[in-house]
PDB file of C-alpha atoms in Angstrom:
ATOM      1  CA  UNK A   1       0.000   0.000   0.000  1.00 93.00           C
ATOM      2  CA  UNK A   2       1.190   3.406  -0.984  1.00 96.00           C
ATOM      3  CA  UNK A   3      -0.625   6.978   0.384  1.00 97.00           C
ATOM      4  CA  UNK A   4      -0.303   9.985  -1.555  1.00 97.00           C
ATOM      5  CA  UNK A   5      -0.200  13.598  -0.942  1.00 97.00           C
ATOM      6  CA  UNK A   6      -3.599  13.919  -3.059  1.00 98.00           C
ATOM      7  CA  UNK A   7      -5.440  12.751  -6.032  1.00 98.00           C
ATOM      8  CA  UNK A   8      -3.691  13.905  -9.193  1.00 97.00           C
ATOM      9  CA  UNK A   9      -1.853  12.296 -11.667  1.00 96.00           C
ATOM     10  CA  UNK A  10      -2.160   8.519 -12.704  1.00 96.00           C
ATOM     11  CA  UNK A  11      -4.562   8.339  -9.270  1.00 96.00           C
ATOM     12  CA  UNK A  12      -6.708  11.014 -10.811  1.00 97.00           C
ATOM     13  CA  UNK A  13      -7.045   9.478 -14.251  1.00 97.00           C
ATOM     14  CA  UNK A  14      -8.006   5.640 -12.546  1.00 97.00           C
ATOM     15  CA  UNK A  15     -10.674   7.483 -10.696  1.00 97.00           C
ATOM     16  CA  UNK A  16     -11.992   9.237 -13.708  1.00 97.00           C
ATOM     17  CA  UNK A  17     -11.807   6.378 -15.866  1.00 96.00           C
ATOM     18  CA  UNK A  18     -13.909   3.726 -13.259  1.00 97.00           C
ATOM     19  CA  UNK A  19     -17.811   2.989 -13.607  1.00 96.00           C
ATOM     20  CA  UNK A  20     -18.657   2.266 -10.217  1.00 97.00           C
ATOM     21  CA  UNK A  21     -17.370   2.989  -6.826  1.00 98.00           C
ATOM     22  CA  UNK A  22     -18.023   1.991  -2.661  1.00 98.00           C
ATOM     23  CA  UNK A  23     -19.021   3.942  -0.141  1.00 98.00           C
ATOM     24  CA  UNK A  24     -18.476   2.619   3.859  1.00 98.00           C
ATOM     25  CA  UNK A  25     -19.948   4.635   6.589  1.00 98.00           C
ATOM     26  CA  UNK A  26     -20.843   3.588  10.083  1.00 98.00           C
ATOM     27  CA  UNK A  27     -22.523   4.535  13.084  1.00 98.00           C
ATOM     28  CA  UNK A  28     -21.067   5.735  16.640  1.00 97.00           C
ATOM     29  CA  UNK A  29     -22.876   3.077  18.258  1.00 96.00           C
ATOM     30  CA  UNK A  30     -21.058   0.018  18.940  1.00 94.00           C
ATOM     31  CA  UNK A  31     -23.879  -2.201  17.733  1.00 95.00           C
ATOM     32  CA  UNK A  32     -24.825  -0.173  14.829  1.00 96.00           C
ATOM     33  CA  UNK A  33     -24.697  -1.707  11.930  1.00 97.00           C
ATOM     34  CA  UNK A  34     -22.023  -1.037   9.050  1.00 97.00           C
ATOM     35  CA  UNK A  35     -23.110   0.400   5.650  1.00 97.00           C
ATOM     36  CA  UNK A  36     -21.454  -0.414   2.172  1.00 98.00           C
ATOM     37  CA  UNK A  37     -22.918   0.768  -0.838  1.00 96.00           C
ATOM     38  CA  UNK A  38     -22.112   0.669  -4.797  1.00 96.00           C
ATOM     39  CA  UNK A  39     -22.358   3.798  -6.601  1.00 96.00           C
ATOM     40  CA  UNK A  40     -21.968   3.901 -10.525  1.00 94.00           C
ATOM     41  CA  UNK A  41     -24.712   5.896 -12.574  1.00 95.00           C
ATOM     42  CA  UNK A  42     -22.891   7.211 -15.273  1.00 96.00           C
ATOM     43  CA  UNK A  43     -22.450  10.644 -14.540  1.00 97.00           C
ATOM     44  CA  UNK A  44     -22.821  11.186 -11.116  1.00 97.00           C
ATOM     45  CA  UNK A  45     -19.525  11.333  -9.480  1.00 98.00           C
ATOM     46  CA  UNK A  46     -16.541  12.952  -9.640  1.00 97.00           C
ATOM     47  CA  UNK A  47     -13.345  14.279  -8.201  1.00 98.00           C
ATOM     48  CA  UNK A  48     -13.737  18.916  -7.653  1.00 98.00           C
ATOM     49  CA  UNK A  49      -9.913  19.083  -6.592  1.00 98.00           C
ATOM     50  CA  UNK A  50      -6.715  17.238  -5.435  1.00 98.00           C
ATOM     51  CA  UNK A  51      -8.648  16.682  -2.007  1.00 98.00           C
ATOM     52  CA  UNK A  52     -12.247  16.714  -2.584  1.00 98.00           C
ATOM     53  CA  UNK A  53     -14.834  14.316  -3.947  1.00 98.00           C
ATOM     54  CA  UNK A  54     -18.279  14.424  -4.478  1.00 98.00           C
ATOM     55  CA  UNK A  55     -21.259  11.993  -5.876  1.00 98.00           C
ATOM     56  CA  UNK A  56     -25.124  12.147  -6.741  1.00 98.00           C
ATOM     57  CA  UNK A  57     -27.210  10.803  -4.185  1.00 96.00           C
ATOM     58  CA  UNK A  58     -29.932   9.169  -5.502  1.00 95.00           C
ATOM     59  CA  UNK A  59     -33.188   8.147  -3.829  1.00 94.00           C
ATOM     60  CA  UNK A  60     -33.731   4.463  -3.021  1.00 89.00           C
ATOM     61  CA  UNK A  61     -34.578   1.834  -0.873  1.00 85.00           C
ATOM     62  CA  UNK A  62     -32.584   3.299   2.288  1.00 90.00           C
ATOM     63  CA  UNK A  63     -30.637   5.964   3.673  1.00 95.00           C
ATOM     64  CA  UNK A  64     -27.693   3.985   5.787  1.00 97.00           C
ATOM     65  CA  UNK A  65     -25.101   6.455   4.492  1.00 97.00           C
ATOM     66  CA  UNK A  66     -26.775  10.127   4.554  1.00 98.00           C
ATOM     67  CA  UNK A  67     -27.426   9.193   8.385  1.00 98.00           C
ATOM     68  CA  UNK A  68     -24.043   7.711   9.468  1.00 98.00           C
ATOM     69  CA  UNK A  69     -22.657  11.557   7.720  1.00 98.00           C
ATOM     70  CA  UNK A  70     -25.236  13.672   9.180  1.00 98.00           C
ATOM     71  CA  UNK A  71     -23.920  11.829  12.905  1.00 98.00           C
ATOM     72  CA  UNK A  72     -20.437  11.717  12.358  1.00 98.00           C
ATOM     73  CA  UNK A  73     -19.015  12.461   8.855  1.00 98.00           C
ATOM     74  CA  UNK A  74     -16.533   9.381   8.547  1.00 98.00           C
ATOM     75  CA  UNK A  75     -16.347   7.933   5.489  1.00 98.00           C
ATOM     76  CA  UNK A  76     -14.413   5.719   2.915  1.00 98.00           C
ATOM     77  CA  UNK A  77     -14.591   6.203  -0.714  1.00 98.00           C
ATOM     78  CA  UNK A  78     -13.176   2.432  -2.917  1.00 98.00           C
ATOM     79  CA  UNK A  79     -12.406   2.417  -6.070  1.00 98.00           C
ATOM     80  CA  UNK A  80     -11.385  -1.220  -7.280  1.00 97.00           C
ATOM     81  CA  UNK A  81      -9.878  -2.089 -11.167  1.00 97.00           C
ATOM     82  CA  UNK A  82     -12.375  -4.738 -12.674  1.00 96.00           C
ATOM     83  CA  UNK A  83     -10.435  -4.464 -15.946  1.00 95.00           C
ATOM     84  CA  UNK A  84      -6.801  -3.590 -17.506  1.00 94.00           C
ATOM     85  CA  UNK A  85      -4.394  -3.394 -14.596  1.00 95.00           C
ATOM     86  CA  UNK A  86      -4.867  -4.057 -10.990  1.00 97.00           C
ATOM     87  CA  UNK A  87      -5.364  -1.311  -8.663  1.00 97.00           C
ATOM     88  CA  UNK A  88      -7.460  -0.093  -5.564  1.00 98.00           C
ATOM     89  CA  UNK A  89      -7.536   3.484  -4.621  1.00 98.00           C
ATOM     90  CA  UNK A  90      -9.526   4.572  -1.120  1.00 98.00           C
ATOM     91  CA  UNK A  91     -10.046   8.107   0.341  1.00 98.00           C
ATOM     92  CA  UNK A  92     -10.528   8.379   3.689  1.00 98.00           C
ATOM     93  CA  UNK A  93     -12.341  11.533   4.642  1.00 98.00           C
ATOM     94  CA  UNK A  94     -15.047  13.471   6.083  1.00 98.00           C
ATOM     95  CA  UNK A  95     -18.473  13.703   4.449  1.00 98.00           C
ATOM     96  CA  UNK A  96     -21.256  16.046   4.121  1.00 98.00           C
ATOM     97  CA  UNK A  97     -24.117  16.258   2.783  1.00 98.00           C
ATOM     98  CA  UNK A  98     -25.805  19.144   0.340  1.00 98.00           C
ATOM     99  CA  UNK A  99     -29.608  18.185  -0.053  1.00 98.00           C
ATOM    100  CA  UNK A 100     -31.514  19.186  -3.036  1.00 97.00           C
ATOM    101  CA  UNK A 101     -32.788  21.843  -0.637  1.00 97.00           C
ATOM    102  CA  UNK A 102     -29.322  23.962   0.140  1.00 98.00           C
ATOM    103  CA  UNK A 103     -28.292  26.531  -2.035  1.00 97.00           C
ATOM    104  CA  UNK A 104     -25.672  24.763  -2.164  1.00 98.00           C
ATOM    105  CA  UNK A 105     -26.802  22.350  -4.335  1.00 98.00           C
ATOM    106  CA  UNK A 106     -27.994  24.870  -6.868  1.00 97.00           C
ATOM    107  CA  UNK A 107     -23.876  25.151  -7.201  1.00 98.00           C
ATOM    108  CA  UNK A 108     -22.876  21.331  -7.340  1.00 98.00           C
ATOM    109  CA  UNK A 109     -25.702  19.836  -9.574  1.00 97.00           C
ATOM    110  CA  UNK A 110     -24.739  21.084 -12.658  1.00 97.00           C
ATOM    111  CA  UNK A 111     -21.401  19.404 -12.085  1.00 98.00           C
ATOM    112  CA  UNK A 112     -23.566  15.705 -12.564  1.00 98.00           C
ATOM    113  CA  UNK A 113     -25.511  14.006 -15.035  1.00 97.00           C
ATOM    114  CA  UNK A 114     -29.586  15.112 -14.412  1.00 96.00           C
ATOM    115  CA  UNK A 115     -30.970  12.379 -12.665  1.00 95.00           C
ATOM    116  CA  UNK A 116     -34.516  11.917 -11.918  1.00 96.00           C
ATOM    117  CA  UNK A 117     -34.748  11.726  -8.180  1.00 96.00           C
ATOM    118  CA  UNK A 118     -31.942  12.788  -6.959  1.00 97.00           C
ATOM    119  CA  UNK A 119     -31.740  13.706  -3.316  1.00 97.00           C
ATOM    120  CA  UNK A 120     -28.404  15.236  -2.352  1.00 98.00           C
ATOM    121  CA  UNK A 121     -25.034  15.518  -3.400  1.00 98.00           C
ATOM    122  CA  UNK A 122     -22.410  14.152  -1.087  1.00 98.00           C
ATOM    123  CA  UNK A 123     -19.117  16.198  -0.796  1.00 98.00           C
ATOM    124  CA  UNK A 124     -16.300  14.399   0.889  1.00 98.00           C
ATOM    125  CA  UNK A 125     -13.059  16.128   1.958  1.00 98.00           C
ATOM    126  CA  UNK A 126     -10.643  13.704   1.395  1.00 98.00           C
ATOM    127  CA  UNK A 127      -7.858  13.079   4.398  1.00 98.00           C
ATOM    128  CA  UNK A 128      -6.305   9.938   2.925  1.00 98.00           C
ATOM    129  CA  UNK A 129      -5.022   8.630  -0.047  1.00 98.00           C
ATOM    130  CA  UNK A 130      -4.088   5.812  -0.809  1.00 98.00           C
ATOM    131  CA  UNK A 131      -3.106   3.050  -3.169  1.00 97.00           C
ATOM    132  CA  UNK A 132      -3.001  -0.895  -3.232  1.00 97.00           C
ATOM    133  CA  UNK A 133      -2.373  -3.604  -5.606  1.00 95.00           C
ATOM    134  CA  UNK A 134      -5.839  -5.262  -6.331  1.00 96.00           C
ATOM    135  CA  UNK A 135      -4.145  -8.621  -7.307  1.00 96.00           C
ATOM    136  CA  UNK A 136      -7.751  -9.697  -5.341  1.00 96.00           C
ATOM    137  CA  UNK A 137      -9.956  -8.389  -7.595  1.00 97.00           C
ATOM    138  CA  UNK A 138     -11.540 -10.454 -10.420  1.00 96.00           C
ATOM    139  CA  UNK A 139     -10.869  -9.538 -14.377  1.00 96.00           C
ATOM    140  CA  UNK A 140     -14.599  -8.901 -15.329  1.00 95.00           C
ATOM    141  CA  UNK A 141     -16.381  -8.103 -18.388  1.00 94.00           C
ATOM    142  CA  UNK A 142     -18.523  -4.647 -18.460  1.00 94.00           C
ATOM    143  CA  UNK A 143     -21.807  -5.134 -20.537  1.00 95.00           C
ATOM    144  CA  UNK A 144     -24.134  -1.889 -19.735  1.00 94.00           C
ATOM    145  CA  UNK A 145     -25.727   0.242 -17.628  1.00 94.00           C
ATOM    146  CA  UNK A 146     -29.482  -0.589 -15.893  1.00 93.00           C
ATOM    147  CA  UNK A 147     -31.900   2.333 -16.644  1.00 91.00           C
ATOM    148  CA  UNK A 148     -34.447   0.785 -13.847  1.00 93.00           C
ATOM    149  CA  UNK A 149     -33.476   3.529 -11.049  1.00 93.00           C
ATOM    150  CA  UNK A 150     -33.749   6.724 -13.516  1.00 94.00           C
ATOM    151  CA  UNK A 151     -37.318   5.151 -15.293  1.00 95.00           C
ATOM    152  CA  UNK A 152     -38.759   4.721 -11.749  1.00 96.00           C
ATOM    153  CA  UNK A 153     -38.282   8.141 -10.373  1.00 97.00           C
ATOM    154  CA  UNK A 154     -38.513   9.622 -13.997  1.00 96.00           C
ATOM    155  CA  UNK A 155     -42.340   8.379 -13.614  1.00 97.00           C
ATOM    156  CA  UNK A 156     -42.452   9.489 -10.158  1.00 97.00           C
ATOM    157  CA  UNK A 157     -41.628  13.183 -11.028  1.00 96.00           C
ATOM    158  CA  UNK A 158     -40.536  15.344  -8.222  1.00 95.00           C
ATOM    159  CA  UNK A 159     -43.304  15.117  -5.987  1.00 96.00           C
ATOM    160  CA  UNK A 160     -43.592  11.578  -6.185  1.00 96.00           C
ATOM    161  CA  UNK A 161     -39.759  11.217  -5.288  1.00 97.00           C
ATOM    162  CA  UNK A 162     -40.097  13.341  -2.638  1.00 97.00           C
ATOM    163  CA  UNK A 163     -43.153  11.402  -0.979  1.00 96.00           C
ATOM    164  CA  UNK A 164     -40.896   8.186  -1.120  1.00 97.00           C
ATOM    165  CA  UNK A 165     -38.201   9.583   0.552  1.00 97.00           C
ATOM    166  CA  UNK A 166     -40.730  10.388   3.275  1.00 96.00           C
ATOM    167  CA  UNK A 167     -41.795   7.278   3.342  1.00 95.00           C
ATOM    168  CA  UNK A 168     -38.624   5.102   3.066  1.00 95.00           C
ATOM    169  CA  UNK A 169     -35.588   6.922   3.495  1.00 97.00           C
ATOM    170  CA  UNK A 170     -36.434   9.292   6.987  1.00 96.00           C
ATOM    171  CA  UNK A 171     -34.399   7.206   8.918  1.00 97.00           C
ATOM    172  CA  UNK A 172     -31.893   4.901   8.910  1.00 96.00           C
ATOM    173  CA  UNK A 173     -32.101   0.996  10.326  1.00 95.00           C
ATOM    174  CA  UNK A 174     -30.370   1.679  13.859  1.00 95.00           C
ATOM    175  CA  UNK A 175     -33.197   4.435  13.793  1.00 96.00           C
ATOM    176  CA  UNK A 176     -30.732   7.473  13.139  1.00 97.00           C
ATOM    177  CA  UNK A 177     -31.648  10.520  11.086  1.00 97.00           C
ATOM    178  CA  UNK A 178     -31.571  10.132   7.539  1.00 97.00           C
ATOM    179  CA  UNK A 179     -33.051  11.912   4.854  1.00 97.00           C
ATOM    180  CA  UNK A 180     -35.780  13.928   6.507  1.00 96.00           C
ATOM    181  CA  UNK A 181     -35.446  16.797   4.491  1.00 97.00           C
ATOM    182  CA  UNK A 182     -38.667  16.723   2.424  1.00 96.00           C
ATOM    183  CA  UNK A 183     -41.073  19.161   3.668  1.00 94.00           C
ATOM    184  CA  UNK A 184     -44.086  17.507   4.891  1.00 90.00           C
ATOM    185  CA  UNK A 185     -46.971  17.783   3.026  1.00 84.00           C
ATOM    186  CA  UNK A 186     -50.351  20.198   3.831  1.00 78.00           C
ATOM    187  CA  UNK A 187     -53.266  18.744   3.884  1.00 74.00           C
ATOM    188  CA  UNK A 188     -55.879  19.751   1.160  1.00 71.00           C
ATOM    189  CA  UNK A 189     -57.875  23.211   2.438  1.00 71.00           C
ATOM    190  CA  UNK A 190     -61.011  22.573   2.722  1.00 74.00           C
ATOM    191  CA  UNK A 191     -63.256  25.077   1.296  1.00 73.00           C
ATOM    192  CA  UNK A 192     -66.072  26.947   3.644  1.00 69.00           C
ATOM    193  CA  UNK A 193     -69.229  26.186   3.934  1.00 69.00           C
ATOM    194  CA  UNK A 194     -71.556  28.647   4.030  1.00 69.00           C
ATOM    195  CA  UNK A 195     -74.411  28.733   7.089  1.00 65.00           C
ATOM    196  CA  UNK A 196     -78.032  29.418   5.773  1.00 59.00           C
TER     197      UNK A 196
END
């Protein structure tokens, strides 16, 4: 294993040139529960500077990793070589998250791809580097993308995303905060009536 002072160089262009990523976050808690997840829409990650990363968030079926940030920030960012030579490259940082309600965001999600139903983006300031031979890691084939993800929340529209987030992705399995950012929805006014 080798760390580096940043990503640049040959580091940068292995990054850049991968389809899919992991993401590692976990809890305080000693019996929370530890949270991997693949990322690799095309599109929706990428590396801002020498030290900073960021990725999409996309709505789906949980929220392990916007929770474990929002509590303590620690995260681990893998990027393995499924093809052409072997090579692993982590970052080791501090995340945060920029929800599709920060102005923030307004900045960072023209950098990505536009995905229906996306949620956040996740900006991760990068305190480790680091390098490893991946003589581990299977040769394997790439054959396409899956559109499933984008056609669901494309048919959703905004509104619909937003009301599954509310009702799948508010908090996470230990129970932590997740993705509660979705304001709630007012009930229907109902008109007067009039008294004879």
């Amino acid at each position: 294993m080798k760390v580096h002072p940043s990503v640049s160089g040959r580091l940068r262009e292995f990054v850049d040139s991968q389809k899919m990523f992991f993401v590692a976050t976990a809890p305080l808690a000693r019996d929370g529960r530890v949270n991997v997840s693949p990322r690799g829409i095309p599109g929706t990650f990428r590396v801002l500077d020498e030290h900073t990363f960021a990725w999409l968030e996309t709505s789906g079926s949980g929220s392990e990793t916007i929770a474990h940030l929002r509590e303590n920030g620690r995260v681990t960012v893998m990027f393995c070589a499924f093809e052409g030579a072997p090579n692993i490259v982590r970052f080791h940082g501090q995340g945060r998250i920029v929800t599709r309600y920060d102005d923030e965001y307004v900045l960072l999600e023209p950098l990505f791809v536009d995905l229906p139903g996306a949620r956040a983006v996740v900006v991760v300031d990068i305190e480790r580097v680091s390098d490893s031979c991946g003589y581990g890691v299977p040769l394997m084939d790439y054959v396409g993308e899956r559109e499933l993800l984008q056609s669901y929340f494309g048919r959703q529209g905004v509104e619909g995303s937003a009301d599954y987030r509310r009702r799948k992705n508010r908090t996470s399995i230990d129970g932590l905060p997740a993705y509660d950012f979705d304001p709630p929805v007012e009930p229907p006014v109902e008109p007067a009536v009039e008294s004879s």
